[in-house]
mmCIF file of C-alpha atoms and ligand atoms in Angstrom:
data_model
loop_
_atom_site.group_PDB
_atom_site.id
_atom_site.type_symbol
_atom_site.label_atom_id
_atom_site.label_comp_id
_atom_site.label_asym_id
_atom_site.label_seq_id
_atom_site.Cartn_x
_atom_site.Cartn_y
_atom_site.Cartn_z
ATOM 1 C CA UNK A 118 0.000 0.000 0.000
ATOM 2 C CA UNK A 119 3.039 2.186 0.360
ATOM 3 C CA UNK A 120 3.821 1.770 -2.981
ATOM 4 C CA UNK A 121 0.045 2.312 -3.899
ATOM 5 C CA UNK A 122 0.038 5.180 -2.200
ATOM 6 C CA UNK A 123 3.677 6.694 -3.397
ATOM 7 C CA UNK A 124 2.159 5.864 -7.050
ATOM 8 C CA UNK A 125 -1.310 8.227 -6.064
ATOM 9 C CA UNK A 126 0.920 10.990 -4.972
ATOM 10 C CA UNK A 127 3.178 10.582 -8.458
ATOM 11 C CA UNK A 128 0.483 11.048 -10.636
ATOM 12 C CA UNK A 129 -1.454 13.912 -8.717
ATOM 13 C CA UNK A 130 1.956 15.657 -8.773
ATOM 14 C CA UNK A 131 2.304 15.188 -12.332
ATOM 15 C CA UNK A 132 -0.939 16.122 -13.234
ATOM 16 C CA UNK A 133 -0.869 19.442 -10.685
ATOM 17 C CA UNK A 134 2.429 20.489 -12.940
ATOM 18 C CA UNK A 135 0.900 19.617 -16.270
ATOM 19 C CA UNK A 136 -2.245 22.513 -15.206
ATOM 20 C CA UNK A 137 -0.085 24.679 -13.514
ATOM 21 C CA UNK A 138 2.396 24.631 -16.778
ATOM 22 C CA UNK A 139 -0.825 24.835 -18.646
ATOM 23 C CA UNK A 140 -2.295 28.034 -16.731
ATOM 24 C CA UNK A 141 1.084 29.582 -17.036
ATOM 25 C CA UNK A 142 1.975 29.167 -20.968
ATOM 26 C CA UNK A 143 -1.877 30.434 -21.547
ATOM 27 C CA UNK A 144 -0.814 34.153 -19.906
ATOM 28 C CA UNK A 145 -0.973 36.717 -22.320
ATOM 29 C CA UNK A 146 0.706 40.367 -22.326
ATOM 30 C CA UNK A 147 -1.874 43.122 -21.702
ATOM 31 C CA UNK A 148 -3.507 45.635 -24.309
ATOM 32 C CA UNK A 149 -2.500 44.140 -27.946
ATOM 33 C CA UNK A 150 -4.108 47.166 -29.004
ATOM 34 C CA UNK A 151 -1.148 49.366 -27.847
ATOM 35 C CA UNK A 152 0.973 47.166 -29.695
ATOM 36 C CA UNK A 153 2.455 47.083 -33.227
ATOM 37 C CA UNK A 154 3.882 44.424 -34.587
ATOM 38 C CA UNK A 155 5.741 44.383 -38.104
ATOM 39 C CA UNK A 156 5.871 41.022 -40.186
ATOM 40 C CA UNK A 157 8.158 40.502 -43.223
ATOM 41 C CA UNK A 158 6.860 38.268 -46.190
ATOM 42 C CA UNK A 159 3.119 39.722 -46.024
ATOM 43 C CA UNK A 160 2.472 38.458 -50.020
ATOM 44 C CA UNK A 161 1.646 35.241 -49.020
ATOM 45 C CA UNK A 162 2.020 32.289 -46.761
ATOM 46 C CA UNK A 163 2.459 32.731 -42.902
ATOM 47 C CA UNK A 164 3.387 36.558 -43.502
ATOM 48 C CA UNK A 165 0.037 36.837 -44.567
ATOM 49 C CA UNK A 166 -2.228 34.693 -42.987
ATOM 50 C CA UNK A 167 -0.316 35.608 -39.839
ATOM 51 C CA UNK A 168 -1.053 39.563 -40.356
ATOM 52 C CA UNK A 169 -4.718 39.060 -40.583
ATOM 53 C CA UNK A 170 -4.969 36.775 -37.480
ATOM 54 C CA UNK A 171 -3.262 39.676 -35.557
ATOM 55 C CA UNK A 172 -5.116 41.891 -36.987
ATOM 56 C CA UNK A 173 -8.490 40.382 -36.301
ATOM 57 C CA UNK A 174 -6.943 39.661 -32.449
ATOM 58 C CA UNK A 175 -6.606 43.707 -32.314
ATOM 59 C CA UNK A 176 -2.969 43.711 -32.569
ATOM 60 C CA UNK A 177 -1.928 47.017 -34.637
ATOM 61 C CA UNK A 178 0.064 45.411 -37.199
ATOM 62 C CA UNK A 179 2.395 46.911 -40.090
ATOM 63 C CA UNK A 180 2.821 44.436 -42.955
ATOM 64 C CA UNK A 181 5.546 44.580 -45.238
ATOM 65 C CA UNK A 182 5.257 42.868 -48.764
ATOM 66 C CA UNK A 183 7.724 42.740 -51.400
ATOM 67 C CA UNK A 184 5.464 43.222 -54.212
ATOM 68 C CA UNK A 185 2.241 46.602 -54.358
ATOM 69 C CA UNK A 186 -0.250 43.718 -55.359
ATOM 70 C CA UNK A 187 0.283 41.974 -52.531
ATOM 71 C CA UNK A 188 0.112 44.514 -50.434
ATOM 72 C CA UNK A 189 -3.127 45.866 -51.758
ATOM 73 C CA UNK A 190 -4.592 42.788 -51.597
ATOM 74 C CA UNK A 191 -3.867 42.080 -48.101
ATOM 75 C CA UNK A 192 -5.170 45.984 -47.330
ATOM 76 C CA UNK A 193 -8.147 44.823 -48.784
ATOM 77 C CA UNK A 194 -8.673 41.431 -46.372
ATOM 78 C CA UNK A 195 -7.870 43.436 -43.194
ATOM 79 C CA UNK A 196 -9.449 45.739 -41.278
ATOM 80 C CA UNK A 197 -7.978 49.510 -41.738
ATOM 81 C CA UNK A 198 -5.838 49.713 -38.829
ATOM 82 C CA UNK A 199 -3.789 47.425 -40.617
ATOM 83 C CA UNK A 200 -0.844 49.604 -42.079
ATOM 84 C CA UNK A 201 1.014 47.596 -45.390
ATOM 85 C CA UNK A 202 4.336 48.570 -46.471
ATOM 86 C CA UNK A 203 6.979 47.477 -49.439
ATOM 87 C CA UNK A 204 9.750 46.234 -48.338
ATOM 88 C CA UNK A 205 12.785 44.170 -50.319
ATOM 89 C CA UNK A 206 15.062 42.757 -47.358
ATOM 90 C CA UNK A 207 17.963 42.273 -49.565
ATOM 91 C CA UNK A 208 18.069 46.093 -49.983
ATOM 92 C CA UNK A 209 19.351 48.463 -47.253
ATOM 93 C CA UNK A 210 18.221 51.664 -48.432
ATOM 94 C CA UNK A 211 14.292 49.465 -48.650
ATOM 95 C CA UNK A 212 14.660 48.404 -44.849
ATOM 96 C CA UNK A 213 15.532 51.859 -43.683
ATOM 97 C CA UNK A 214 12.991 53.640 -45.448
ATOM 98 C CA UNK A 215 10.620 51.206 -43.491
ATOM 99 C CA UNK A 216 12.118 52.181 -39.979
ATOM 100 C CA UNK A 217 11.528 55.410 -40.713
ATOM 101 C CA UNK A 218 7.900 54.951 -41.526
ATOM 102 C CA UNK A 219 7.438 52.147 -38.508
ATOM 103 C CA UNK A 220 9.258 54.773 -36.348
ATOM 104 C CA UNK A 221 6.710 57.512 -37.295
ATOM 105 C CA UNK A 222 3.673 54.615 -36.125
ATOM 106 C CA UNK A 223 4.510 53.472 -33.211
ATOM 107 C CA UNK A 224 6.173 56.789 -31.423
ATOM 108 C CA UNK A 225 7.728 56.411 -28.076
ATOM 109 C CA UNK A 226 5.955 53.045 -27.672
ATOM 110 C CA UNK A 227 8.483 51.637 -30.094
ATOM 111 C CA UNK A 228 8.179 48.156 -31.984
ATOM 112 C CA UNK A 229 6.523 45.502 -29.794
ATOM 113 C CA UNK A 230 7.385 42.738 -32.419
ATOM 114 C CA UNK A 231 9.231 41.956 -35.306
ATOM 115 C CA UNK A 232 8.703 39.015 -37.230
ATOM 116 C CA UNK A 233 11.036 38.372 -39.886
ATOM 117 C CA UNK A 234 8.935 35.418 -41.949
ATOM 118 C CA UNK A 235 10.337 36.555 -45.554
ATOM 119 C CA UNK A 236 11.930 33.771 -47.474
ATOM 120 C CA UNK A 237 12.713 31.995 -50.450
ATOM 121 C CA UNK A 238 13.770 28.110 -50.872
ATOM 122 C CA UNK A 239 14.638 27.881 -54.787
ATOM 123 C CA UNK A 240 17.041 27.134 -55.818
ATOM 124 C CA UNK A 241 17.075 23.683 -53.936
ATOM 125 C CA UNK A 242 18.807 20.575 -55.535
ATOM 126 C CA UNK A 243 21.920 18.785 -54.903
ATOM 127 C CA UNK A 244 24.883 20.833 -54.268
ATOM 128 C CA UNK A 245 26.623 19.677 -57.618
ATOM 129 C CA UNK A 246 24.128 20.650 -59.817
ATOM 130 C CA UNK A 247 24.728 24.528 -58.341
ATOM 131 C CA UNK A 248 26.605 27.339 -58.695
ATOM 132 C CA UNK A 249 28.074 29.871 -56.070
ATOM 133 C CA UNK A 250 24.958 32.080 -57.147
ATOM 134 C CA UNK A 251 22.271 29.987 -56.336
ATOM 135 C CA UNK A 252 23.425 29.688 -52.881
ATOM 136 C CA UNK A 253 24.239 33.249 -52.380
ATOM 137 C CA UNK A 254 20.555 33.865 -54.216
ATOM 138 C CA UNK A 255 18.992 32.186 -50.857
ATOM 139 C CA UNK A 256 21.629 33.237 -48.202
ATOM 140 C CA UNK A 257 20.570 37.168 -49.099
ATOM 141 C CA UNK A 258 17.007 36.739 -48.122
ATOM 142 C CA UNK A 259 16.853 34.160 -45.954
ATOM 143 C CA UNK A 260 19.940 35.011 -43.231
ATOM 144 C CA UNK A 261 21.652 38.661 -44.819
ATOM 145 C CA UNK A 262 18.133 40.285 -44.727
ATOM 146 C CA UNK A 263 16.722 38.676 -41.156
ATOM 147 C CA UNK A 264 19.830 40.141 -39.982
ATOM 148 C CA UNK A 265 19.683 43.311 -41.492
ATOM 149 C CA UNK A 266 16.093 43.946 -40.643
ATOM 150 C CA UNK A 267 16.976 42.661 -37.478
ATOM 151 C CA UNK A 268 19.639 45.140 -36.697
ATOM 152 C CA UNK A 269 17.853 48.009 -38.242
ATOM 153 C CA UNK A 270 14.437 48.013 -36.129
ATOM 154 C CA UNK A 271 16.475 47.119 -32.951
ATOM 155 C CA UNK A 272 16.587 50.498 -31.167
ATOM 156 C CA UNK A 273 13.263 50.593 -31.691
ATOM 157 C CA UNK A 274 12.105 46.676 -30.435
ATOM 158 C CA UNK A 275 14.493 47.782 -27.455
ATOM 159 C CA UNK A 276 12.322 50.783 -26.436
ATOM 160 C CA UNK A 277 9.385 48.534 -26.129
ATOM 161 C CA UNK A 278 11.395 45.572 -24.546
ATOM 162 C CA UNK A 279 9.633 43.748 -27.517
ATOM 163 C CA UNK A 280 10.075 40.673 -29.293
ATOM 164 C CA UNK A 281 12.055 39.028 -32.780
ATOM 165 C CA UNK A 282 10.107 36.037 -33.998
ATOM 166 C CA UNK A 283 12.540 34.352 -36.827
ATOM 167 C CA UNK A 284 11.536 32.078 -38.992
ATOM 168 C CA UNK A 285 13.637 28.953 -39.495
ATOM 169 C CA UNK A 286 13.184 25.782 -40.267
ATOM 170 C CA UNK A 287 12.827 21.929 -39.472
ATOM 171 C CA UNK A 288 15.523 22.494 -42.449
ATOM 172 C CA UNK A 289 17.425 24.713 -39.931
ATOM 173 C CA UNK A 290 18.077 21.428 -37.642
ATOM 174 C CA UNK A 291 18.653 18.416 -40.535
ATOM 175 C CA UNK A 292 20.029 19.371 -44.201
ATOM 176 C CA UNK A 293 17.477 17.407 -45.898
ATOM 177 C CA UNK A 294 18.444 18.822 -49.208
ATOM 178 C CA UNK A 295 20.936 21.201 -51.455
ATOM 179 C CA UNK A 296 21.286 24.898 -52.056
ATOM 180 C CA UNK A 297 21.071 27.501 -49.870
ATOM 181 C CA UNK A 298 18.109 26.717 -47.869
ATOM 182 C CA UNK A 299 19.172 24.870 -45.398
ATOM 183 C CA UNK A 300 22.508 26.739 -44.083
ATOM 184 C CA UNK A 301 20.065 29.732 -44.250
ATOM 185 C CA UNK A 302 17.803 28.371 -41.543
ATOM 186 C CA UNK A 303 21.025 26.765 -39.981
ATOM 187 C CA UNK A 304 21.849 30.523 -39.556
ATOM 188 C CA UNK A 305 18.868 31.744 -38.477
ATOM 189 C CA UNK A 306 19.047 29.166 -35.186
ATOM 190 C CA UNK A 307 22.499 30.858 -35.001
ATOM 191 C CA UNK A 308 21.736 34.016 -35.191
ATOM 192 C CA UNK A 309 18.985 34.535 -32.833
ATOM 193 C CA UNK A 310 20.499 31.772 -30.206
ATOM 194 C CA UNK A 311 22.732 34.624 -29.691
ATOM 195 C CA UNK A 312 20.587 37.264 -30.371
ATOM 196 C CA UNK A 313 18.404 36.288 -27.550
ATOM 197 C CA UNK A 314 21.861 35.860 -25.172
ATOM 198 C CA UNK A 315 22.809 39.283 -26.366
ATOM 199 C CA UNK A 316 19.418 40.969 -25.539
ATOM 200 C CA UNK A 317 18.179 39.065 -22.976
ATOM 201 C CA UNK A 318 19.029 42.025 -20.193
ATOM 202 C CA UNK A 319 17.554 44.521 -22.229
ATOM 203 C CA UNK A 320 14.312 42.588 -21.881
ATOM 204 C CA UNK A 321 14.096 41.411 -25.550
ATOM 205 C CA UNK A 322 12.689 38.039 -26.157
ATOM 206 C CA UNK A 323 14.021 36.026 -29.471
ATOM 207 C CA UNK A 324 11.207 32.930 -30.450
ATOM 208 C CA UNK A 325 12.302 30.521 -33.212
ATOM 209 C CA UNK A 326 9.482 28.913 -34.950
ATOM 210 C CA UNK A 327 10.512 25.581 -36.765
ATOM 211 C CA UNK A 328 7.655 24.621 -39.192
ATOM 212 C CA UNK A 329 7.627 21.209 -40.438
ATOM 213 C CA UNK A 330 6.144 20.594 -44.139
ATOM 214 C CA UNK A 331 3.880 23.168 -45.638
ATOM 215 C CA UNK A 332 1.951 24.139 -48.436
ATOM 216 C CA UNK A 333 3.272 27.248 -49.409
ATOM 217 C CA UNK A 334 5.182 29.448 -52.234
ATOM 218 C CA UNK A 335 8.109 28.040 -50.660
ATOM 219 C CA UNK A 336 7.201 24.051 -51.020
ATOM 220 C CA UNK A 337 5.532 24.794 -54.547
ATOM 221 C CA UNK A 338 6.850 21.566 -56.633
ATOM 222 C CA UNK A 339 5.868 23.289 -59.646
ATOM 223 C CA UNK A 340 8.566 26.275 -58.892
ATOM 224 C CA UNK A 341 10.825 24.110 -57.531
ATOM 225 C CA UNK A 342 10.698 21.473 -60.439
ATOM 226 C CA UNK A 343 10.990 24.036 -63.526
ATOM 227 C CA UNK A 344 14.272 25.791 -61.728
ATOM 228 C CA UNK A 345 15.415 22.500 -61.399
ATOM 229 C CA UNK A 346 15.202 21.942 -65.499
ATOM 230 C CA UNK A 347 17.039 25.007 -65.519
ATOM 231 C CA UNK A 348 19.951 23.340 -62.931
ATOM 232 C CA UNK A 349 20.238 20.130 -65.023
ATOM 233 C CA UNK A 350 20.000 21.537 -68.140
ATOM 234 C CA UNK A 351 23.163 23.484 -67.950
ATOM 235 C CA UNK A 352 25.076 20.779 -66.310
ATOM 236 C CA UNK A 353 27.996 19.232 -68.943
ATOM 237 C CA UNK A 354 26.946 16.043 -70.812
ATOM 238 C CA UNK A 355 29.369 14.000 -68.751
ATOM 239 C CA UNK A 356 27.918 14.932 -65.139
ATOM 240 C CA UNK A 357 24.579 13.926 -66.428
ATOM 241 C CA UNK A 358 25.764 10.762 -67.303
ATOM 242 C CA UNK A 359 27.155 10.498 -63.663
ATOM 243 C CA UNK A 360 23.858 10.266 -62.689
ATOM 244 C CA UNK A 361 22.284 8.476 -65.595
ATOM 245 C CA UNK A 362 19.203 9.328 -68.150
ATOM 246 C CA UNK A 363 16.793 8.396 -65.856
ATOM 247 C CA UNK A 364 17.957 10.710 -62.600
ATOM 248 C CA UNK A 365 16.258 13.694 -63.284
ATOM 249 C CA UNK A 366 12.530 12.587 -63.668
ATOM 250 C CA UNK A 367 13.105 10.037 -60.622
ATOM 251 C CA UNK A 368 14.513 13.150 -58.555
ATOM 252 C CA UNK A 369 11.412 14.882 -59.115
ATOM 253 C CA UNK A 370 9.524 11.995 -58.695
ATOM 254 C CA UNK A 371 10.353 11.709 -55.477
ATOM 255 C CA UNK A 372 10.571 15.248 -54.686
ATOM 256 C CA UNK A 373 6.488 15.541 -55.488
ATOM 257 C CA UNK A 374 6.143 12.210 -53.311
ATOM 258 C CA UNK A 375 7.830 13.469 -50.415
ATOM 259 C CA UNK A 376 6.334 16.379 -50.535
ATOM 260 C CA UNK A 377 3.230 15.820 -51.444
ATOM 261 C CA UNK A 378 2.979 13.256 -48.758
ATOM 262 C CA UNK A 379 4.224 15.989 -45.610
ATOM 263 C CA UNK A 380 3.089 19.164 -46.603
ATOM 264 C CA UNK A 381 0.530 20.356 -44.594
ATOM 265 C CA UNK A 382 -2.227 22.892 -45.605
ATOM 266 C CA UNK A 383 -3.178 24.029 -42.341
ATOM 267 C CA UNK A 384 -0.989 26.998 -42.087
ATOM 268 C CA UNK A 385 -2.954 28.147 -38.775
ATOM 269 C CA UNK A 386 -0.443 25.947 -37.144
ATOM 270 C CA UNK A 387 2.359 28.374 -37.779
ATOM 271 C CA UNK A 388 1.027 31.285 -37.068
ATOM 272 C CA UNK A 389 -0.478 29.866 -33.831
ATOM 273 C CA UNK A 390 2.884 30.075 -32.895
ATOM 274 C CA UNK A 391 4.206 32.690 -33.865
ATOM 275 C CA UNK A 392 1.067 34.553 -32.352
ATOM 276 C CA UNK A 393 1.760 32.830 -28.619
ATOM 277 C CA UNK A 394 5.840 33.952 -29.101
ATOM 278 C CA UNK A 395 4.030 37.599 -29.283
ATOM 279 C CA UNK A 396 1.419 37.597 -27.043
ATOM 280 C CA UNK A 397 2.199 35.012 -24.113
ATOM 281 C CA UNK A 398 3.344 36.585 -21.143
ATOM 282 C CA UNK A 399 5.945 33.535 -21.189
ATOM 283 C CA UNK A 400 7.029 32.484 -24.705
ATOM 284 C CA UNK A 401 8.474 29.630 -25.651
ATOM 285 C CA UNK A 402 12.441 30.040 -27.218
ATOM 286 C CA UNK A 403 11.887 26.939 -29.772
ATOM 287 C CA UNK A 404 7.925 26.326 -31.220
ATOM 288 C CA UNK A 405 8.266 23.213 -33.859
ATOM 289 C CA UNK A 406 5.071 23.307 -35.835
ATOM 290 C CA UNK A 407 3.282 21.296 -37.335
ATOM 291 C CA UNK A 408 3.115 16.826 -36.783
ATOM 292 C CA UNK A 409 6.138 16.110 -38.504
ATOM 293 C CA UNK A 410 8.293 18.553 -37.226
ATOM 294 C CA UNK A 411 7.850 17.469 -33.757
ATOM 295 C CA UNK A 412 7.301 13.655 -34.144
ATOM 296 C CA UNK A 413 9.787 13.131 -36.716
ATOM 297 C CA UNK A 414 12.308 15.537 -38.008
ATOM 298 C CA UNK A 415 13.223 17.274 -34.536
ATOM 299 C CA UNK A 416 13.674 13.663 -32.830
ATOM 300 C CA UNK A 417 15.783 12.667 -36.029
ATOM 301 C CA UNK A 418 17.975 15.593 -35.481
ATOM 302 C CA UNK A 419 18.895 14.420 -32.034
ATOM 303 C CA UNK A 420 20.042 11.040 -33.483
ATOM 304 C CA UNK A 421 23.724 10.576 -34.617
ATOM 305 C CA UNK A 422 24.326 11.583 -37.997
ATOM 306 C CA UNK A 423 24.718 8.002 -39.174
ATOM 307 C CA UNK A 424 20.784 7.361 -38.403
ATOM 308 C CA UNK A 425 20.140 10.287 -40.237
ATOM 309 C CA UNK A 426 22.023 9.951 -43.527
ATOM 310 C CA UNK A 427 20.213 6.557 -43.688
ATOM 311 C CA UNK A 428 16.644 7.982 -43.473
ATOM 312 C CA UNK A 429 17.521 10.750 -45.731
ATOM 313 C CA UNK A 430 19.031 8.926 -48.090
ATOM 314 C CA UNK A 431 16.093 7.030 -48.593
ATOM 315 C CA UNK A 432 13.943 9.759 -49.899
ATOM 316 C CA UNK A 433 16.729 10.640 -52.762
ATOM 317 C CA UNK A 434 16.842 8.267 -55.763
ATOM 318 C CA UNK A 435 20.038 6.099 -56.698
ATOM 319 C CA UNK A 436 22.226 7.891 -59.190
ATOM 320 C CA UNK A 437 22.802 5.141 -62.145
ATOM 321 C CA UNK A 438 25.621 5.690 -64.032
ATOM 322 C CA UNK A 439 26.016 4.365 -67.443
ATOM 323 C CA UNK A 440 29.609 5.062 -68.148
ATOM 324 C CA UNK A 441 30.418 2.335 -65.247
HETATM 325 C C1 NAG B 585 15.571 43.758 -54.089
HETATM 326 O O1 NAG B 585 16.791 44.445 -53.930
HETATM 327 C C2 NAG B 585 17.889 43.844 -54.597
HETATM 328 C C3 NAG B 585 19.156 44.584 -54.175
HETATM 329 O O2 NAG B 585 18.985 45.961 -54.256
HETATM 330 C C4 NAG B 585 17.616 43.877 -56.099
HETATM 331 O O3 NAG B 585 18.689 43.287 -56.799
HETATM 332 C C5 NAG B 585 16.330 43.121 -56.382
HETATM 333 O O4 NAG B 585 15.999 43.188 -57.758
HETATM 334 C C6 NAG B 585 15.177 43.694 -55.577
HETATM 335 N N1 NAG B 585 14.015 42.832 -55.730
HETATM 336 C C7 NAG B 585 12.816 43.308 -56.027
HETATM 337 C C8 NAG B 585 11.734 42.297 -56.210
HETATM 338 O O5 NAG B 585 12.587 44.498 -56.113
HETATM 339 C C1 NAG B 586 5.444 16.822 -60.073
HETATM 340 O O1 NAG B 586 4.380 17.666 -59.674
HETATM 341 C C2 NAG B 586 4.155 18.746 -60.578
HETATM 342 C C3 NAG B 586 3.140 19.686 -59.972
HETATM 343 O O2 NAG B 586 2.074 18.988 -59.402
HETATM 344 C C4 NAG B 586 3.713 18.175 -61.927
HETATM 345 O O3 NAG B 586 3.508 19.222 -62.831
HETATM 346 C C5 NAG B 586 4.809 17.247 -62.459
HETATM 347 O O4 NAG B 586 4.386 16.629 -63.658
HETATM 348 C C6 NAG B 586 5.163 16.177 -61.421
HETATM 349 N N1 NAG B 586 6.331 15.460 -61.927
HETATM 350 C C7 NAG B 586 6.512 14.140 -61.783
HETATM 351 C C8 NAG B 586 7.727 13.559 -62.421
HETATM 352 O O5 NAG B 586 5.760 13.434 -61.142
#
C-alpha cells in the first residue's frame, strides 16, 4: 500500500504540474491594441495569414510585402488599422525607409514585435548541380536580410522591450536537401540563439518557430521542379551521365512524393505560434510546428548523424551511371 500510495501521490503531482504549466503558458501580455507588430513576407504564406490573425486579435500590425499587389490585396482582407508597407530585405536603403515609416507609427511606444517570416527556398537541388549564385541567391534573403532587418528596427524593439520572432526551419536542424536553404535556416538558429543571449538584459525576447512541411510558395513543386530543369539543363553532358538518363525525372519523382505526402495545408499551425511567441506573457524560445516537425524531423535531429544519412538517403533516388 506504500507503494500504492507513493504511485497516487506521483500522478497527482504530475498532473498538478501539467495545469499549472498549462495556466502559465496560456498568460498573455496586456492591451494588444497598444501594440504594433511588423511582419516581413506579407504576399503570401504565414506573412500573410499571420497579419490578418493579428489583426483580427486587435494587434496594430504593419505588414511589409515585397510586391504593391500583394500589399493591396492584403489591405483589402484586413481591417484599416492594418498599415502595409513594401519592403525588399535584400536592400538596405528598402529596410531603412521602413524604420523610418514604422518609427513615425509606433512613437515612443516603439516596436513591440518583429517578425522576420520573408523567405525563399529555390534554388534547392543537390549541391553539384549549383553554382556559387544559387546559394548566395537564398543566403541574401533568408539570413543577410533577417539580420539586417533585425539590426535596423532594434533600437526601436528595445524601447518597447519587444520581441524578434525568426523564422527557421525543421531544415534549420537536418540538411534534408541542397542549395542555400538549409545553411540559411542553420543561420537563423544561429543568429537569434545569440541574439536572444545578447538581448536578454535589455528585456528582448528572441522565439524561433521551426515549421515542419507546408503548403506554401516556398514548397511549390511546380517552382521548384521548372528551376530544377534550368539546374540540369546546364550541367555538362558528362555529369549527367554520372547520374544516368533516368535521374532527373526520378529526382522529381520523389521530390512531389515526399512532398506531397508531408506538406501540410493548415498553415494556422504556424502562425499559432508565432502569435503565442508575441502575445504570451511567457514564450516559448523553440515552437516546432506542425506533426512532422515534432514527431519526426526534430527527434531525427537528435540522433547521430549516421541514423540520419540513412533515413535521408532514402527519400533521394540512386544515381545510375552508365559510363560504369
Ligand atoms: C531587391 O533588392 C535587390 C538589391 O537591391 C535587387 O537586386 C532586387 O531586384 C530587388 N528585388 C525586387 C523584387 O525588387
Ligand atoms: C510533379 O508535380 C508537378 C506539380 O504537381 C507536376 O507538374 C509534375 O508533372 C510532377 N512530376 C513528376 C515527375 O511526377
Amino acid at each position: 500500500t506504500v507503494f500504492f500510495c507513493a504511485c497516487i501521490c506521483a500522478l497527482l503531482l504530475a498532473a498538478a504540474l501539467a495545469i499549472g504549466w498549462y495556466i502559465r503558458d496560456s498568460l498573455k501580455v496586456d492591451d494588444f491594441n497598444q501594440k504594433h507588430v511588423l511582419i516581413t513576407g506579407c504576399d503570401s504564406g504565414f506573412g500573410n495569414l499571420l497579419a490578418k490573425q493579428l489583426d483580427r486579435r486587435g494587434f496594430a500590425v504593419i505588414a511589409a510585402c515585397l510586391t504593391e499587389k500583394g500589399a493591396s490585396d492584403l489591405a483589402s482582407a484586413a481591417s484599416p488599422r492594418l498599415k502595409t508597407l513594401l519592403l525588399n530585405v535584400t536592400d538596405s536603403e528598402s529596410i531603412k525607409r521602413a524604420v523610418e515609416f514604422v518609427s513615425a507609427e509606433v512613437g515612443e511606444r516603439g516596436l513591440w514585435g518583429l517578425v522576420n517570416n520573408a523567405g525563399r527556398s529555390i534554388p534547392i537541388g543537390p549541391a553539384e548541380w549549383m553554382q556559387l549564385e544559387d546559394f548566395t541567391k537564398v543566403l541574401d534573403v533568408n539570413l543577410i536580410g533577417v539580420i539586417d532587418v533585425t539590426l535596423q528596427f532594434l533600437p526601436l524593439l528595445k524601447k518597447a522591450r519587444g520581441r524578434v520572432v525568426n523564422v527557421a526551419s525543421i531544415f534549420g536542424r537536418l540538411s534534408l536537401v541542397g542549395g542555400g536553404y538549409c545553411l540559411s535556416k542553420w543561420g537563423v538558429e544561429a543568429f537569434s540563439d545569440s541574439l536572444r543571449r545578447d538581448m536578454y538584459h535589455f528585456g528582448i525576447k528572441v522565439g524561433i518557430i521551426e515549421p515542419g512541411f507546408f503548403k506554401t510558395a516556398v514548397t511549390r513543386v511546380d517552382l521548384i521542379e521548372d528551376d530544377q530543369r534550368r539546374l540540369w539543363d546546364r550541367l555538362p553532358q558528362d555529369v549527367k551521365d554520372s547520374y544516368g538518363a533516368n535521374y532527373f525525372h526520378n529526382y522529381i519523382k520523389a521530390q512531389n512524393f515526399s512532398m506531397g505526402v508531408l506538406c501540410s495545408s493548415d498553415l494556422s499551425k504556424v502562425t499559432n505560434c508565432m502569435q503565442h511567441a508575441l502575445s504570451a506573457r511567457y514564450p516559448h524560445t523553440r515552437y516546432a510546428a506542425g506533426w512532422d516537425a515534432k514527431l519526426l524531423w526534430i527527434p531525427l535531429s537528435y540522433l547521430p548523424s549516421f541514423v540520419q544519412d540513412f533515413f535521408i538517403t532514402l527519400l533521394i533516388p540512386v544515381p545510375k551511371s552508365e559510363k560504369i
